[in-house]
Tab-separated table of C-alpha atoms in Angstrom:
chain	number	residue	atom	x	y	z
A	1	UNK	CA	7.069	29.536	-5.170
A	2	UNK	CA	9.973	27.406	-4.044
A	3	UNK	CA	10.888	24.565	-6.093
A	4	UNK	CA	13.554	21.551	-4.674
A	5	UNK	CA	15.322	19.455	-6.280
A	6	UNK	CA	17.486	16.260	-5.485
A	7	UNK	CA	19.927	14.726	-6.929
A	8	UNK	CA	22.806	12.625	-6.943
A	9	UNK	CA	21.575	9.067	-5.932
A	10	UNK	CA	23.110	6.037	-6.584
A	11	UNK	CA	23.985	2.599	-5.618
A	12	UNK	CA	27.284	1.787	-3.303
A	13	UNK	CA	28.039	-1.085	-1.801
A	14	UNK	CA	28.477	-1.027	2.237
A	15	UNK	CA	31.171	1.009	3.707
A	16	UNK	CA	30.765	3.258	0.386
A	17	UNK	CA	29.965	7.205	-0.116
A	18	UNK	CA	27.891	9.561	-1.551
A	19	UNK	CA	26.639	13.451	-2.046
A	20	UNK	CA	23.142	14.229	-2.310
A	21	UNK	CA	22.195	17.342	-3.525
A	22	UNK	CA	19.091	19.767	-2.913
A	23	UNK	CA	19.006	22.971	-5.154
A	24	UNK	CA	15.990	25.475	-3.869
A	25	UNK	CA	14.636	27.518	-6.934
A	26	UNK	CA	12.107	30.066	-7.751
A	27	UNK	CA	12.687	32.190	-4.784
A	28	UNK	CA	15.261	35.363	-4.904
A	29	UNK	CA	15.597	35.219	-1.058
A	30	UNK	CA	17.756	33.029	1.202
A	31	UNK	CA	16.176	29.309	1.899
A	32	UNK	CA	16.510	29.474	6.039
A	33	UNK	CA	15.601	26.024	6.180
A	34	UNK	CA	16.804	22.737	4.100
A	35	UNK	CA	16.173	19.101	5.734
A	36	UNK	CA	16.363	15.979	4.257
A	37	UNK	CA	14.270	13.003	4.665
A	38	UNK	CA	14.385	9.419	3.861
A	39	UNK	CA	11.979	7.071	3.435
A	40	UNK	CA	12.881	2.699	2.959
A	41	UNK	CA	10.107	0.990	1.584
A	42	UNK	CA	7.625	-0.604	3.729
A	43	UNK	CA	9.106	1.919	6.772
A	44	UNK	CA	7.315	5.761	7.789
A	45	UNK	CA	9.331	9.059	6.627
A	46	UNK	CA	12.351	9.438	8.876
A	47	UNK	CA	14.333	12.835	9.308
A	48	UNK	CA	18.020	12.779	8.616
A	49	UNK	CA	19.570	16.173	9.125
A	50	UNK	CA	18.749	19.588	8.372
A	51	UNK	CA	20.723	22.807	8.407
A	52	UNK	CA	19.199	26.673	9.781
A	53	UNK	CA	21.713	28.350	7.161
A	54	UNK	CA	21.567	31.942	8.632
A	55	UNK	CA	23.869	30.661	11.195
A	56	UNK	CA	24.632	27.350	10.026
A	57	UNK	CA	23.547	25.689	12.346
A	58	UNK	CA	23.048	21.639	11.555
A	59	UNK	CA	21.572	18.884	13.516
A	60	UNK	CA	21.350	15.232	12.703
A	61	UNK	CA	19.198	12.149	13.702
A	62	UNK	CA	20.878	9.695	15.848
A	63	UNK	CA	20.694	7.083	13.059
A	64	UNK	CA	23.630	8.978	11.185
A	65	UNK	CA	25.092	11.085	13.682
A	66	UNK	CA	29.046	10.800	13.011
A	67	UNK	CA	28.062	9.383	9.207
A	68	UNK	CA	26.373	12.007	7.550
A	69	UNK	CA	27.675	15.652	7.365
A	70	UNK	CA	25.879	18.753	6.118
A	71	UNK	CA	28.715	20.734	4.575
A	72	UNK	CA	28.797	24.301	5.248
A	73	UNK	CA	27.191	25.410	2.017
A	74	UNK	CA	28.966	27.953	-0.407
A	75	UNK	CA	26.520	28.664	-2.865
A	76	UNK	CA	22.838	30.053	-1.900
A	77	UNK	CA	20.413	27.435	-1.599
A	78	UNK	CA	21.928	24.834	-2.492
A	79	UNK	CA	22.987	22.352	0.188
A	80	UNK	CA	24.367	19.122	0.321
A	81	UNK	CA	24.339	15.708	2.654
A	82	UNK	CA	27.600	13.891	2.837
A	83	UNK	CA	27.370	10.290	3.352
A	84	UNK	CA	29.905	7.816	4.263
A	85	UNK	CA	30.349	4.553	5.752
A	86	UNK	CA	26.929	3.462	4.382
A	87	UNK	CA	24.870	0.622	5.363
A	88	UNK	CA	22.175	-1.481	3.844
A	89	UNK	CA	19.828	-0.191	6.458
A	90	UNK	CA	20.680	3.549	4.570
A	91	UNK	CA	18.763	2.283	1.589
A	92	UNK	CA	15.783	4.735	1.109
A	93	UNK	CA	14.712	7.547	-1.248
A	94	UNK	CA	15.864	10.876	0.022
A	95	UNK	CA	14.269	14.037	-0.255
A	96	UNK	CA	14.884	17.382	0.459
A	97	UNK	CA	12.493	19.458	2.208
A	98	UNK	CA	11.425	23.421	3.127
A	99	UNK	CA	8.756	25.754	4.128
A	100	UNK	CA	6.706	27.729	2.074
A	101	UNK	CA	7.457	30.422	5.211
A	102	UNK	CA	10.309	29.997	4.757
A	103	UNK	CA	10.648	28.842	8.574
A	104	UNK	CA	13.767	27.643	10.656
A	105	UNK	CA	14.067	24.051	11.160
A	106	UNK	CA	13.460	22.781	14.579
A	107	UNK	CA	11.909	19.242	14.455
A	108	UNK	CA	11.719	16.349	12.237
A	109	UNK	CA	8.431	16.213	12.281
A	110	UNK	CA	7.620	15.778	8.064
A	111	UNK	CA	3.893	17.479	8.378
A	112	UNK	CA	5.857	20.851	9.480
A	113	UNK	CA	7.391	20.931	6.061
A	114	UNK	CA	5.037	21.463	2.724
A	115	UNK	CA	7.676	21.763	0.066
A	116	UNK	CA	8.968	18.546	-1.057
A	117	UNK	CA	11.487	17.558	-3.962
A	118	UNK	CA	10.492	14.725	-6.177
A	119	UNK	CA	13.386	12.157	-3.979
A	120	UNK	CA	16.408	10.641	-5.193
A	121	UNK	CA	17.500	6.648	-4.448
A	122	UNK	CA	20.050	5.328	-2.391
A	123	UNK	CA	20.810	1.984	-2.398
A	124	UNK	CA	23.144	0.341	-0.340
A	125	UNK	CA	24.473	-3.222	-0.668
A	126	UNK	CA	26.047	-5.277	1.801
């Protein structure tokens, strides 16, 4: 069974960086889907980006489009999110999400998605 895991949380102040990291385990195959989700307390599960990574293909939500980057990755299911120029409003606990099918991404709809990691926290000050 696939097992995520996040890391690499933190607390920034605004205008600050950081690297999440989600590290699929348990499987010998290829992940073909990784997406991350956030979720700000007191606010529904929001989708951030995700990446296909048979063809590396990436898409992002409007919310962090030209912010957040899904680097190419280089080792096998492992992938990362890139954040910069954070803002308060990027204060939630991120996880990293999959299929069980081991499906392509296509939506960020969270109840297509049944694998979850445990979430790591961002916090952003202003």
């Amino acid at each position: 069974h696939v097992h995520l895991e996040e890391s690499g949380g933190g607390s920034v102040q605004g205008g600050g960086s950081l690297r999440l990291s989600c590290v699929a385990s348990g499987i010998s195959y290829p992940q073909n889907c990784l997406i991350w989700f956030r979720q700000a307390p007191g606010k529904e599960r929001e989708g951030v980006a995700f990446i296909n990574t048979p063809v590396d293909y990436t898409r992002y939500a409007d919310s962090v489009k030209g912010r957040f980057t899904i680097p190419l990755p280089t080792t096998q299911n492992t992938v990362h999110l890139e954040m910069t120029n954070l803002k308060p409003d990027d204060t939630a606990v991120y996880y990293c999400a999959t299929t069980s099918a081991n499906r392509w991404c296509d939506t960020f709809n969270e109840n297509d998605f049944d694998v979850w990691g445990q979430g790591t926290q961002v916090t952003v000050s202003s």
